[in-house]
Tab-separated table of C-alpha atoms in Angstrom:
chain	number	residue	atom	x	y	z
L	47	MET	CA	150.764	155.814	130.478
L	48	THR	CA	149.133	155.024	127.151
L	49	ASP	CA	149.334	157.704	124.486
L	50	PRO	CA	145.961	159.505	124.035
L	51	ALA	CA	145.988	158.551	120.364
L	52	THR	CA	146.174	154.889	121.388
L	53	ILE	CA	143.169	155.352	123.681
L	54	GLU	CA	141.221	156.934	120.813
L	55	LYS	CA	142.190	153.999	118.597
L	56	LEU	CA	141.274	151.268	121.091
L	57	ARG	CA	138.024	152.711	122.485
L	58	PRO	CA	135.995	152.024	119.275
L	59	LYS	CA	136.633	148.291	119.825
L	60	LEU	CA	133.892	148.482	122.459
L	61	ASP	CA	131.280	149.804	120.026
L	62	PRO	CA	130.278	146.332	118.685
L	63	PHE	CA	129.893	145.193	122.306
L	64	TYR	CA	127.599	148.121	123.093
L	65	ARG	CA	125.527	147.501	119.958
L	66	ALA	CA	125.151	143.790	120.725
L	67	VAL	CA	124.108	144.317	124.342
L	68	GLU	CA	121.807	147.261	123.585
L	69	SER	CA	120.012	145.158	120.997
L	70	VAL	CA	118.599	143.261	123.985
L	71	LEU	CA	118.780	145.709	126.905
L	72	ILE	CA	116.777	148.861	126.247
L	73	GLY	CA	117.581	152.100	128.057
L	74	GLN	CA	120.231	150.555	130.319
L	75	ARG	CA	123.388	152.366	129.167
L	76	LYS	CA	124.430	153.157	132.759
L	77	LEU	CA	124.102	149.494	133.680
L	78	ILE	CA	126.180	148.428	130.676
L	79	ASP	CA	128.837	151.016	131.576
L	80	GLY	CA	128.980	149.630	135.124
L	81	LEU	CA	129.427	146.075	133.913
L	82	LEU	CA	132.139	147.186	131.485
L	83	ILE	CA	133.980	149.068	134.220
L	84	GLY	CA	134.020	145.840	136.219
L	85	LEU	CA	135.329	143.905	133.218
L	86	LEU	CA	138.031	146.465	132.435
L	87	THR	CA	139.271	146.659	136.026
L	88	ASP	CA	139.116	142.933	136.877
L	89	GLY	CA	136.495	143.715	139.516
L	90	HIS	CA	133.250	142.033	140.479
L	91	VAL	CA	129.858	143.728	140.197
L	92	LEU	CA	126.743	143.461	142.363
L	93	LEU	CA	123.428	144.331	140.704
L	94	GLU	CA	120.482	145.285	142.881
L	95	GLY	CA	116.878	145.857	141.898
L	96	VAL	CA	113.385	144.593	142.519
L	97	PRO	CA	112.324	141.432	140.641
L	98	GLY	CA	111.452	141.840	136.989
L	99	LEU	CA	113.948	144.534	135.963
L	100	ALA	CA	116.076	142.245	133.742
L	101	LYS	CA	119.051	141.808	136.086
L	102	THR	CA	119.573	138.200	135.027
L	103	LEU	CA	118.942	139.051	131.375
L	104	ALA	CA	121.565	141.797	131.599
L	105	VAL	CA	124.230	139.411	132.865
L	106	ARG	CA	123.333	136.722	130.345
L	107	THR	CA	123.484	139.255	127.522
L	108	VAL	CA	126.881	140.593	128.580
L	109	ALA	CA	128.212	137.043	128.853
L	110	SER	CA	126.882	136.231	125.374
L	111	ALA	CA	128.682	139.268	123.958
L	112	LEU	CA	131.971	137.942	125.338
L	113	HIS	CA	133.834	134.975	123.904
L	114	LEU	CA	134.247	133.529	127.409
L	115	LYS	CA	132.996	130.528	129.390
L	116	PHE	CA	129.795	131.349	131.277
L	117	ALA	CA	128.171	129.656	134.270
L	118	ARG	CA	125.043	130.464	136.264
L	119	VAL	CA	124.278	129.546	139.882
L	120	GLN	CA	120.760	130.073	141.200
L	121	PHE	CA	121.139	130.868	144.900
L	122	THR	CA	118.417	129.296	147.052
L	123	PRO	CA	117.997	128.732	150.816
L	124	ASP	CA	118.955	125.043	150.490
L	125	LEU	CA	122.089	125.613	148.366
L	126	LEU	CA	125.348	124.154	149.721
L	127	PRO	CA	128.885	125.569	149.355
L	128	ALA	CA	129.844	122.453	147.382
L	129	ASP	CA	127.175	123.371	144.828
L	130	VAL	CA	129.183	126.522	144.100
L	131	ILE	CA	132.867	125.620	144.322
L	132	GLY	CA	132.753	121.851	143.861
L	133	THR	CA	133.487	118.847	146.044
L	134	GLN	CA	135.541	115.663	146.441
L	135	ILE	CA	134.158	112.380	145.140
L	136	TYR	CA	135.328	109.069	146.584
L	137	ASN	CA	136.330	106.325	144.164
L	138	PRO	CA	135.762	102.947	145.893
L	139	ARG	CA	137.891	101.109	143.329
L	140	THR	CA	141.058	103.072	143.939
L	141	GLY	CA	140.314	104.400	147.406
L	142	ASP	CA	141.160	107.910	146.212
L	143	PHE	CA	139.251	111.160	146.138
L	144	THR	CA	138.871	113.139	142.933
L	145	VAL	CA	137.835	116.764	142.699
L	146	LYS	CA	134.642	117.648	140.864
L	147	GLN	CA	134.802	121.315	139.934
L	148	GLY	CA	131.759	123.475	140.549
L	149	PRO	CA	130.272	126.167	138.323
L	150	VAL	CA	132.640	128.759	139.780
L	151	PHE	CA	135.287	127.427	137.365
L	152	ALA	CA	134.218	129.722	134.534
L	153	ASN	CA	135.245	133.140	133.216
L	154	VAL	CA	131.913	134.842	133.860
L	155	VAL	CA	129.911	133.546	136.830
L	156	LEU	CA	126.343	134.709	137.413
L	157	ALA	CA	125.409	134.414	141.092
L	158	ASP	CA	121.689	134.887	140.619
L	159	GLU	CA	119.778	136.266	143.618
L	160	ILE	CA	122.830	135.871	145.818
L	161	ASN	CA	120.981	137.105	148.897
L	162	ARG	CA	118.463	134.241	148.690
L	163	ALA	CA	121.060	131.893	150.228
L	164	PRO	CA	122.445	131.856	153.797
L	165	ALA	CA	125.775	133.448	154.683
L	166	LYS	CA	127.778	130.190	154.533
L	167	VAL	CA	126.929	129.779	150.854
L	168	GLN	CA	127.522	133.436	150.051
L	169	SER	CA	130.914	133.125	151.738
L	170	ALA	CA	131.812	130.172	149.530
L	171	LEU	CA	132.492	132.749	146.827
L	172	LEU	CA	134.728	134.861	149.069
L	173	GLU	CA	138.039	133.068	148.452
L	174	ALA	CA	137.265	132.774	144.750
L	175	MET	CA	136.511	136.488	144.411
L	176	ALA	CA	139.435	137.661	146.515
L	177	GLU	CA	142.173	135.191	145.625
L	178	ARG	CA	141.041	133.812	142.253
L	179	GLN	CA	141.349	130.329	143.700
L	180	VAL	CA	139.287	127.797	145.669
L	181	THR	CA	140.229	125.151	148.198
L	182	ILE	CA	138.444	121.792	147.993
L	183	GLY	CA	139.631	119.383	150.651
L	184	GLU	CA	143.430	119.545	150.552
L	185	SER	CA	143.560	120.805	146.966
L	186	THR	CA	143.897	124.490	146.063
L	187	LEU	CA	142.844	125.131	142.477
L	188	ARG	CA	143.387	128.279	140.425
L	189	LEU	CA	140.428	129.763	138.614
L	190	PRO	CA	140.535	130.594	134.890
L	191	ARG	CA	141.504	134.064	133.727
L	192	PRO	CA	139.708	136.343	133.391
L	193	PHE	CA	137.390	135.609	136.315
L	194	PHE	CA	134.413	137.867	136.748
L	195	VAL	CA	131.532	137.468	139.223
L	196	LEU	CA	128.271	139.224	138.436
L	197	ALA	CA	125.826	138.831	141.294
L	198	THR	CA	122.217	139.933	141.378
L	199	GLN	CA	120.182	140.577	144.490
L	200	ASN	CA	116.760	141.808	145.441
L	201	PRO	CA	116.466	144.627	147.967
L	202	ILE	CA	116.722	143.489	151.584
L	203	GLU	CA	113.138	144.621	152.193
L	204	GLN	CA	111.899	141.709	150.078
L	205	GLU	CA	110.860	138.586	151.995
L	206	GLY	CA	113.146	135.568	152.027
L	207	THR	CA	116.456	137.418	151.684
L	208	TYR	CA	119.608	137.403	153.800
L	209	PRO	CA	121.928	140.426	154.137
L	210	LEU	CA	125.333	139.771	152.592
L	211	PRO	CA	128.237	139.600	155.085
L	212	GLU	CA	130.378	142.753	155.258
L	213	ALA	CA	133.480	140.973	153.936
L	214	GLN	CA	131.508	139.584	151.002
L	215	VAL	CA	130.000	142.951	150.071
L	216	ASP	CA	133.400	144.656	150.154
L	217	ARG	CA	134.744	142.202	147.566
L	218	PHE	CA	132.404	143.672	144.975
L	219	MET	CA	134.114	146.569	143.284
L	220	LEU	CA	130.814	148.151	142.219
L	221	LYS	CA	127.217	147.972	143.308
L	222	VAL	CA	124.946	149.058	140.482
L	223	VAL	CA	121.324	149.799	141.358
L	224	ILE	CA	118.780	149.187	138.602
L	225	ASP	CA	115.695	151.409	138.657
L	226	TYR	CA	112.477	151.238	136.669
L	227	PRO	CA	112.854	152.229	132.992
L	228	SER	CA	111.414	155.421	131.578
L	229	ARG	CA	107.985	155.391	129.953
L	230	ALA	CA	109.455	155.464	126.436
L	231	ASP	CA	111.920	152.664	127.225
L	232	GLU	CA	109.178	150.538	128.784
L	233	LEU	CA	107.046	150.943	125.656
L	234	ALA	CA	110.055	149.867	123.569
L	235	VAL	CA	110.440	146.798	125.805
L	236	LEU	CA	106.821	145.865	125.116
L	237	ASP	CA	107.392	146.166	121.375
L	238	ARG	CA	110.524	144.021	121.481
L	239	MET	CA	109.685	141.493	124.203
L	240	GLY	CA	105.888	141.329	124.110
L	241	GLY	CA	105.648	138.296	121.847
L	242	LEU	CA	106.213	134.610	122.522
L	243	ALA	CA	109.654	134.539	120.892
L	244	THR	CA	111.458	136.856	123.283
L	245	SER	CA	114.925	135.306	123.264
L	246	VAL	CA	117.494	137.205	121.215
L	247	GLU	CA	120.711	135.437	120.234
L	248	ILE	CA	123.717	137.712	119.856
L	249	PRO	CA	127.127	136.632	118.577
L	250	PRO	CA	130.265	137.309	120.676
L	251	ALA	CA	131.423	140.876	120.056
L	252	LEU	CA	134.615	140.874	122.135
L	253	GLU	CA	137.363	138.251	122.185
L	254	ALA	CA	139.372	137.413	125.313
L	255	ASN	CA	142.607	138.820	123.849
L	256	GLU	CA	140.814	142.051	122.905
L	257	LEU	CA	139.443	142.370	126.440
L	258	GLU	CA	142.937	141.956	127.857
L	259	GLU	CA	144.282	144.648	125.527
L	260	LEU	CA	141.499	147.015	126.578
L	261	ARG	CA	142.190	146.254	130.239
L	262	ARG	CA	145.839	147.230	129.874
L	263	ALA	CA	144.864	150.438	128.096
L	264	ALA	CA	142.311	151.393	130.774
L	265	ASP	CA	144.819	150.650	133.523
L	266	SER	CA	147.372	152.992	131.922
L	267	VAL	CA	145.045	156.024	131.830
L	268	TYR	CA	146.874	158.989	133.408
L	269	VAL	CA	145.808	160.300	136.826
L	270	ASP	CA	147.219	163.630	138.000
L	271	ALA	CA	148.422	163.955	141.591
L	272	LYS	CA	145.750	166.586	142.352
L	273	VAL	CA	143.009	164.230	141.153
L	274	LYS	CA	144.408	161.475	143.387
L	275	GLU	CA	144.330	163.872	146.317
L	276	TYR	CA	140.701	164.658	145.484
L	277	MET	CA	139.894	160.934	145.548
L	278	ILE	CA	141.509	160.590	148.972
L	279	ASP	CA	139.523	163.589	150.213
L	280	VAL	CA	136.296	161.921	149.043
L	281	ILE	CA	137.193	158.710	150.855
L	282	ARG	CA	138.343	160.422	154.070
L	283	ALA	CA	135.292	162.689	154.111
L	284	THR	CA	133.116	159.600	154.554
L	285	ARG	CA	135.111	158.726	157.688
L	286	LYS	CA	135.425	162.140	159.338
L	287	PRO	CA	133.028	164.512	157.562
L	288	ALA	CA	133.497	167.244	160.180
L	289	ASP	CA	137.155	167.601	159.160
L	290	TYR	CA	135.920	168.673	155.722
L	291	GLY	CA	133.214	171.031	156.968
L	292	LEU	CA	130.380	168.592	156.259
L	293	ASP	CA	127.398	168.545	158.602
L	294	MET	CA	126.990	164.754	158.660
L	295	THR	CA	127.970	163.982	162.244
L	296	GLY	CA	126.430	160.750	163.507
L	297	LEU	CA	125.058	159.703	160.114
L	298	ILE	CA	127.884	157.402	158.972
L	299	GLN	CA	128.825	154.579	161.312
L	300	LEU	CA	131.650	153.231	159.162
L	301	GLY	CA	133.276	155.100	156.283
L	302	ALA	CA	135.006	153.842	153.150
L	303	SER	CA	138.112	151.668	153.439
L	304	THR	CA	141.463	151.889	151.691
L	305	ARG	CA	140.230	149.157	149.366
L	306	ALA	CA	137.457	151.564	148.383
L	307	ALA	CA	140.063	154.200	147.480
L	308	ILE	CA	141.827	151.705	145.204
L	309	ALA	CA	138.511	150.736	143.625
L	310	LEU	CA	137.638	154.406	143.066
L	311	LEU	CA	140.950	155.001	141.294
L	312	ARG	CA	140.523	151.992	139.019
L	313	ALA	CA	136.876	152.767	138.272
L	314	ALA	CA	137.633	156.413	137.455
L	315	LYS	CA	140.343	155.333	135.007
L	316	ALA	CA	137.969	152.882	133.352
L	317	HIS	CA	135.259	155.555	133.130
L	318	ALA	CA	137.715	157.929	131.430
L	319	PHE	CA	138.590	155.166	128.972
L	320	LEU	CA	134.909	154.538	128.168
L	321	VAL	CA	134.507	158.167	127.086
L	322	GLY	CA	137.701	157.923	125.014
L	323	ARG	CA	139.936	160.053	127.218
L	324	GLY	CA	143.501	159.230	128.219
L	325	TYR	CA	143.407	161.056	131.549
L	326	VAL	CA	141.098	161.169	134.583
L	327	THR	CA	139.127	164.288	135.512
L	328	PRO	CA	137.170	165.019	138.718
L	329	GLU	CA	134.004	164.316	136.715
L	330	ASP	CA	135.186	160.732	136.230
L	331	VAL	CA	135.610	160.457	139.991
L	332	LYS	CA	132.109	161.841	140.580
L	333	ALA	CA	130.649	159.440	138.020
L	334	ALA	CA	132.336	156.382	139.559
L	335	ALA	CA	132.003	157.232	143.264
L	336	PRO	CA	128.308	156.300	143.841
L	337	ASP	CA	128.704	152.752	142.513
L	338	VAL	CA	132.019	152.292	144.342
L	339	LEU	CA	130.893	153.636	147.721
L	340	ARG	CA	127.172	152.934	148.152
L	341	HIS	CA	127.706	149.396	149.479
L	342	ARG	CA	130.774	150.229	151.548
L	343	LEU	CA	129.264	152.882	153.816
L	344	VAL	CA	127.561	151.659	156.968
L	345	ILE	CA	125.018	154.289	157.964
L	346	SER	CA	123.774	154.851	161.504
L	347	PHE	CA	120.315	154.263	162.931
L	348	GLU	CA	119.919	158.032	163.008
L	349	ALA	CA	120.447	158.200	159.249
L	350	GLU	CA	117.968	155.380	158.711
L	351	ALA	CA	115.451	157.185	160.919
L	352	GLU	CA	115.810	160.223	158.666
L	353	ASP	CA	115.266	157.952	155.639
L	354	LEU	CA	118.762	158.687	154.334
L	355	ARG	CA	120.597	156.248	152.065
L	356	PRO	CA	124.323	155.827	151.445
L	357	GLU	CA	123.829	157.288	147.947
L	358	SER	CA	122.485	160.549	149.334
L	359	LEU	CA	125.405	160.855	151.758
L	360	VAL	CA	127.903	160.196	148.956
L	361	LYS	CA	126.157	162.874	146.899
L	362	GLN	CA	126.526	165.357	149.761
L	363	VAL	CA	130.259	164.648	149.908
L	364	LEU	CA	130.680	165.048	146.138
L	365	ASP	CA	128.578	168.222	146.009
L	366	ARG	CA	130.363	170.006	148.837
L	367	LEU	CA	134.014	169.029	148.481
L	368	PRO	CA	136.057	171.515	146.457
L	369	VAL	CA	137.066	170.203	143.031
L	370	PRO	CA	140.693	170.650	141.859
């Protein structure tokens, strides 16, 4: 466990990062927090929102604020797995094959509109995200550290999209949903981005060694046994809500997995670190739970018929479970 004074000393190192990113992204503090939680916990983040809400700009801006190698892949229906991870090239002179690395060999990888490509291409990222390695032919190659996938997607209701496979979705630690900005924020966007010169260059605000130091500090945030038990209750209540006195029978087809419990623990610790606290409270759990669980719950047709969403079911669990 890191001493609270150390947490208070290290947390201000993120302030230049916040200032740099917020100089481009207006009114998106929750989005920035979500991306930082992914960075601090070595987890991948899925961003969802309708077109035109600056999902790609957000990822580009975060990558610019980091002194790390960045790569972007535009997912399209005709994309091939080799376009993501790389391929083998035959050399007729020597008769050998050489490996040409794909864009996945970077520290920060933007998978733009990931649900525009078929499942076989989406799955090309699966080994990379889960194992931090890729296999090309007979060669298994390690990916650089840190390795962070930020994927954007449009809602499934939009034409020309493909639902992500369950295994792929579960590899994302967080799913952050971007909504329309407030009226005041949208006016500020017009003032800042309404001209022809809309690109804003920002210098790197966080070095790789600083990020690693912050990761270790966030990982060492203290979690009391009662708070861990509360996290487990939240997870188990999504599986068997009746056991916790919740009237949600038949609404959840598949509850959160053990991997979700691990992700909730790590995200809650990172959230506590972001507010400069050396220990996790139930409020940290409540703040992290929606982004951790919304893409891991499989709701029933009955819930869909009642126009319920995973977020609303998670909120019911958080509102009704007793807090330690």
